Short mmCIF file of C-alpha atoms in Angstrom, two decimals:
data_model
loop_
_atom_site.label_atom_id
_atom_site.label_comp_id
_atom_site.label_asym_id
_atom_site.label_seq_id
_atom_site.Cartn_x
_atom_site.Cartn_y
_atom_site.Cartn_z
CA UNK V 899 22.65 -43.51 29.31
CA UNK V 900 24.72 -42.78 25.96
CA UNK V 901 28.05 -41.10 26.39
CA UNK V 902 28.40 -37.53 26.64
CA UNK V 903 24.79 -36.99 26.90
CA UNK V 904 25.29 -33.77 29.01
CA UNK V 905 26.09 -29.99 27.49
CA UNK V 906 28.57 -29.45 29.48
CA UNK V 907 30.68 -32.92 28.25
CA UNK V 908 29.68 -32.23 25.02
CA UNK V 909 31.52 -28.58 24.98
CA UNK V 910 34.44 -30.08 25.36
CA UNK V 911 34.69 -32.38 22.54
CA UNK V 912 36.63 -31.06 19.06
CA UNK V 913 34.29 -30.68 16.15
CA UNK V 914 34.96 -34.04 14.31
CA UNK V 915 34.75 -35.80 17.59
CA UNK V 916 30.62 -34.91 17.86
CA UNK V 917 30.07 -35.00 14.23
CA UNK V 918 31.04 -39.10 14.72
CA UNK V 919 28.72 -39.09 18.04
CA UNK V 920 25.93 -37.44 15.79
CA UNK V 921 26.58 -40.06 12.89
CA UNK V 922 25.90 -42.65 15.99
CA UNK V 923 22.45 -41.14 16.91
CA UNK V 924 23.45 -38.77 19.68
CA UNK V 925 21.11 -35.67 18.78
CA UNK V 926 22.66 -33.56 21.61
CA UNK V 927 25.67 -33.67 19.68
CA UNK V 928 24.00 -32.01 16.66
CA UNK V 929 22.73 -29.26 19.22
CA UNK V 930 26.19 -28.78 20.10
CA UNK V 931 27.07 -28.50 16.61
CA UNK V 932 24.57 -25.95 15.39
CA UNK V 933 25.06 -23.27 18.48
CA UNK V 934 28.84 -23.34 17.76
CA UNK V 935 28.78 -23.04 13.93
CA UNK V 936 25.10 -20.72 13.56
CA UNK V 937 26.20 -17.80 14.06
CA UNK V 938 29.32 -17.88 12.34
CA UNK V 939 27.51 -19.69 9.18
CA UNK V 940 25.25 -17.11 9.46
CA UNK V 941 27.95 -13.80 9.45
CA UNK V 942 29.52 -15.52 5.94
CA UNK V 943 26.17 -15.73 4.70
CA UNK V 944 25.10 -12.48 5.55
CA UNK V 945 28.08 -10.59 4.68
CA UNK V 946 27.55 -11.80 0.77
CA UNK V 947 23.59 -11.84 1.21
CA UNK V 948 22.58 -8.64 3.07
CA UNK V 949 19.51 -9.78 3.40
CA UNK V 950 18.94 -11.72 6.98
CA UNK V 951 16.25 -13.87 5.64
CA UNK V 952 18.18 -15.18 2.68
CA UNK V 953 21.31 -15.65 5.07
CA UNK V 954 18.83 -17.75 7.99
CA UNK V 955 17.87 -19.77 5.13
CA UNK V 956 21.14 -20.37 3.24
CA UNK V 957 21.99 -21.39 7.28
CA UNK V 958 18.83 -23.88 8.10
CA UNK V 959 19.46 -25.64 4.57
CA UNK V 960 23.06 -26.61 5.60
CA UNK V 961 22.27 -28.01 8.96
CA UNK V 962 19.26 -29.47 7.35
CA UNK V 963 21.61 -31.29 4.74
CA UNK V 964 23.83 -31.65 8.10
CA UNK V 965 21.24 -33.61 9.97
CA UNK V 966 19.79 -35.88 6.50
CA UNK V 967 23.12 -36.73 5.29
CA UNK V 968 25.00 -36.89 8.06
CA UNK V 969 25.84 -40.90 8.06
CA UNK V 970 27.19 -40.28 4.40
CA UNK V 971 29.76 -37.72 4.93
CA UNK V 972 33.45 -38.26 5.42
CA UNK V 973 35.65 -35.50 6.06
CA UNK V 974 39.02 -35.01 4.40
CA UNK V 975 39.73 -32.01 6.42
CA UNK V 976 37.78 -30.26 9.93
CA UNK V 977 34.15 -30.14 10.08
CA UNK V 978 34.21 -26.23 10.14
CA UNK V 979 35.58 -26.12 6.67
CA UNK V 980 33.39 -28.43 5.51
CA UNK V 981 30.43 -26.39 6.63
CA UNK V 982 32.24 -22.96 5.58
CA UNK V 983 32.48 -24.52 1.87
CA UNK V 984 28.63 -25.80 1.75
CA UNK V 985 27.57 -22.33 3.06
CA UNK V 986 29.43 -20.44 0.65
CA UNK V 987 27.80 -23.06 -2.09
CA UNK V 988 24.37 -22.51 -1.24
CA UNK V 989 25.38 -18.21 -0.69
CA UNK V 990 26.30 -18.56 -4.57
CA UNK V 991 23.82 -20.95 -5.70
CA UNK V 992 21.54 -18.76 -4.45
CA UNK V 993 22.96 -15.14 -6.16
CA UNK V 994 22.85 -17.19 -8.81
CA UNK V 995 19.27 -18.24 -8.87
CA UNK V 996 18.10 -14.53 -7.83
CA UNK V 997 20.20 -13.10 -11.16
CA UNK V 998 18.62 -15.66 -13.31
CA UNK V 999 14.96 -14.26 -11.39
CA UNK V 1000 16.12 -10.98 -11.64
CA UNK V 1001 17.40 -11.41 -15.21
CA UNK V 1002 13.20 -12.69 -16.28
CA UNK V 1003 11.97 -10.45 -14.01
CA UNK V 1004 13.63 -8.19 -16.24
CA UNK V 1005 13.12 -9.26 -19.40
CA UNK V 1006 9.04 -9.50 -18.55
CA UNK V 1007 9.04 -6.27 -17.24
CA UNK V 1008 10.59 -5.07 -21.09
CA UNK V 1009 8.09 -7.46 -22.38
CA UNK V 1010 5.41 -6.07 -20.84
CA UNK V 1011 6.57 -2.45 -21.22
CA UNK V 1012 7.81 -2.45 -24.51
CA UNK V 1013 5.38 -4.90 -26.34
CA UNK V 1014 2.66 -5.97 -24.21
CA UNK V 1015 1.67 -2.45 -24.17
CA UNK V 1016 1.91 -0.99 -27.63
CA UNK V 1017 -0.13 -4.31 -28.98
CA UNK V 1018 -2.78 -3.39 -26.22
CA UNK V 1019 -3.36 -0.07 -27.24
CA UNK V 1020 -2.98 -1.89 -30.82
CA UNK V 1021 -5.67 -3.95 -30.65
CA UNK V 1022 -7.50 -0.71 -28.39
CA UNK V 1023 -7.30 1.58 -31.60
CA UNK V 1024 -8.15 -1.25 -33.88
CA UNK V 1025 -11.03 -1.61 -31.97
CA UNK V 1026 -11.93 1.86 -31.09
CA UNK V 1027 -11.71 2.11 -34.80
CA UNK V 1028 -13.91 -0.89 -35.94
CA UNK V 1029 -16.51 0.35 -33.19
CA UNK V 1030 -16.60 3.85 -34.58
CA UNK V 1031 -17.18 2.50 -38.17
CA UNK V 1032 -20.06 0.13 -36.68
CA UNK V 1033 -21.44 3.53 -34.97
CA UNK V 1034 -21.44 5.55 -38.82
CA UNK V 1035 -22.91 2.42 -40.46
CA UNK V 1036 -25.46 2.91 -37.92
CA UNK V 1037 -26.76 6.41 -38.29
CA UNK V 1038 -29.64 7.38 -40.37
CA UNK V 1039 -29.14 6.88 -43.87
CA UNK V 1040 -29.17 10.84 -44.95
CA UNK V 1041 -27.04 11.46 -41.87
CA UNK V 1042 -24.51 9.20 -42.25
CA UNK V 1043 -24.16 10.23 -45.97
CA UNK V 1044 -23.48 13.77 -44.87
CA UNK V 1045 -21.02 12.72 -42.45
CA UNK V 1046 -19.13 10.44 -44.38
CA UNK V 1047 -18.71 13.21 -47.14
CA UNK V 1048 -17.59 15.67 -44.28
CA UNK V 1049 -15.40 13.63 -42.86
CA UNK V 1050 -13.56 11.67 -46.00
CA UNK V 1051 -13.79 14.24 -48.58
CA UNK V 1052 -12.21 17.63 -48.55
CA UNK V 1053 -15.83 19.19 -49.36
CA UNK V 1054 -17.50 22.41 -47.58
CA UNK V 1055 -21.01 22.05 -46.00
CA UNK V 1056 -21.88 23.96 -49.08
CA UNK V 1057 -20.38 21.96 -51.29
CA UNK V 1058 -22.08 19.05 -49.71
CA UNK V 1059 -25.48 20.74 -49.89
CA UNK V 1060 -24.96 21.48 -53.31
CA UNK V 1061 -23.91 17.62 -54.18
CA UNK V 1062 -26.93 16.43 -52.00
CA UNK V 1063 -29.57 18.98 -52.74
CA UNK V 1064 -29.82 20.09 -49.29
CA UNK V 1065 -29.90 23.60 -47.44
CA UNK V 1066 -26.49 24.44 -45.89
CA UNK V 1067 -28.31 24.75 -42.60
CA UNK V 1068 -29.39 20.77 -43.08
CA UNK V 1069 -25.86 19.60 -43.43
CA UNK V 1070 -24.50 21.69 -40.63
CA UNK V 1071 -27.40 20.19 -38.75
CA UNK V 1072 -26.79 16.42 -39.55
CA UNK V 1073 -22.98 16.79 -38.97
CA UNK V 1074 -23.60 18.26 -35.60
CA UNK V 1075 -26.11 15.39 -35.11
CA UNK V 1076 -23.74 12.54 -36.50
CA UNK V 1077 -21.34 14.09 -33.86
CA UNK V 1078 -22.88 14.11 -30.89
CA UNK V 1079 -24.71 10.45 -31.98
CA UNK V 1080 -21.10 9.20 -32.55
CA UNK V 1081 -19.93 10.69 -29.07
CA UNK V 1082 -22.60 9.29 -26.86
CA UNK V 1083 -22.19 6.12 -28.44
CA UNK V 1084 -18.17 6.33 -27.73
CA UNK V 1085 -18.56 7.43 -24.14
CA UNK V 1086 -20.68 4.30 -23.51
CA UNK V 1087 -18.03 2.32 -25.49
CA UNK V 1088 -15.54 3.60 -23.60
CA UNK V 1089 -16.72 2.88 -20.24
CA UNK V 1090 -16.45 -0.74 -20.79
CA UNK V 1091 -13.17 -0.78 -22.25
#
């Protein structure tokens, strides 16, 4: 049976003293280790964080490093400052990873929200647009005449009689036609936009 293989023993010991019996394989003495140093770890990282998940983590990653790298370390000062300094590393390693997330995040959302959006309704209009000029080209030939004169000339429905040798009532008529054609066409365009 190893040397201070008991709790009890193991309390006893300084900090450096069961970080050597750890580097020799004695688990217990990493046990030790972590319920002296958790909690405290875990205040420091807390206090900065405010988040308890982030500060559990920040904790589990330095007794994880602990526990893989433990042969390799050699202490120039105690074993709690040595912790207190990789905990504060990995507090500000993280802040800075979540500003650099934070700081895309951002920049995505002004993407999105500035850009993203006005080229959407962009390429909307342009298509809106295209689909309503499909719609004209469409409509009956004497129709569409009568609506294209309404709609890109400054012309009065009896003006546009008079051009097209039509009854005033006609071209009311066909506008109101070209209209309503043009709208039920839009609706279902619309729909699947």
């Amino acid at each position: 049976m190893h040397q201070f293989t008991y709790a009890s023993q193991l309390n006893e010991l300084n900090d450096e003293h069961l970080l050597e019996l750890f580097q020799q394989g004695n688990t217990h003495a990493f046990e030790e280790l972590y319920k002296r140093f958790w909690g405290v770890l875990y205040l420091q990282a807390y206090r900065i964080l405010e988040q308890e998940q982030d500060a559990q983590d920040v904790v589990q990653e330095v007794f994880t490093t602990l526990w893989t790298k433990a042969a390799g370390i050699s202490l120039s000062g105690s074993l709690a400052a040595y912790l207190y300094v990789a905990t504060r590393n990995r507090v500000l390693n993280l802040l800075a990873s979540k500003r650099t997330y934070q700081g895309h995040l951002s920049s995505l959302k002004q993407f999105i929200s500035g850009t993203e959006n006005t080229s959407l309704q962009y390429i909307t209009e342009k298509e809106i647009t295209a689909r309503i000029e499909r719609e004209i080209h469409a409509l009956p030939v004497k129709m569409r005449e009568v609506f294209e004169l309404s709609r890109k000339t400054a012309l009065t429905h009896k003006e546009i009689a008079h051009k097209l040798q039509l009854s005033q009532e006609t071209v009311k008529k066909q506008i109101s036609n070209a209209i309503r054609t043009l709208r039920h066409k839009m609706a279902h365009f619309s729909f699947f936009l």
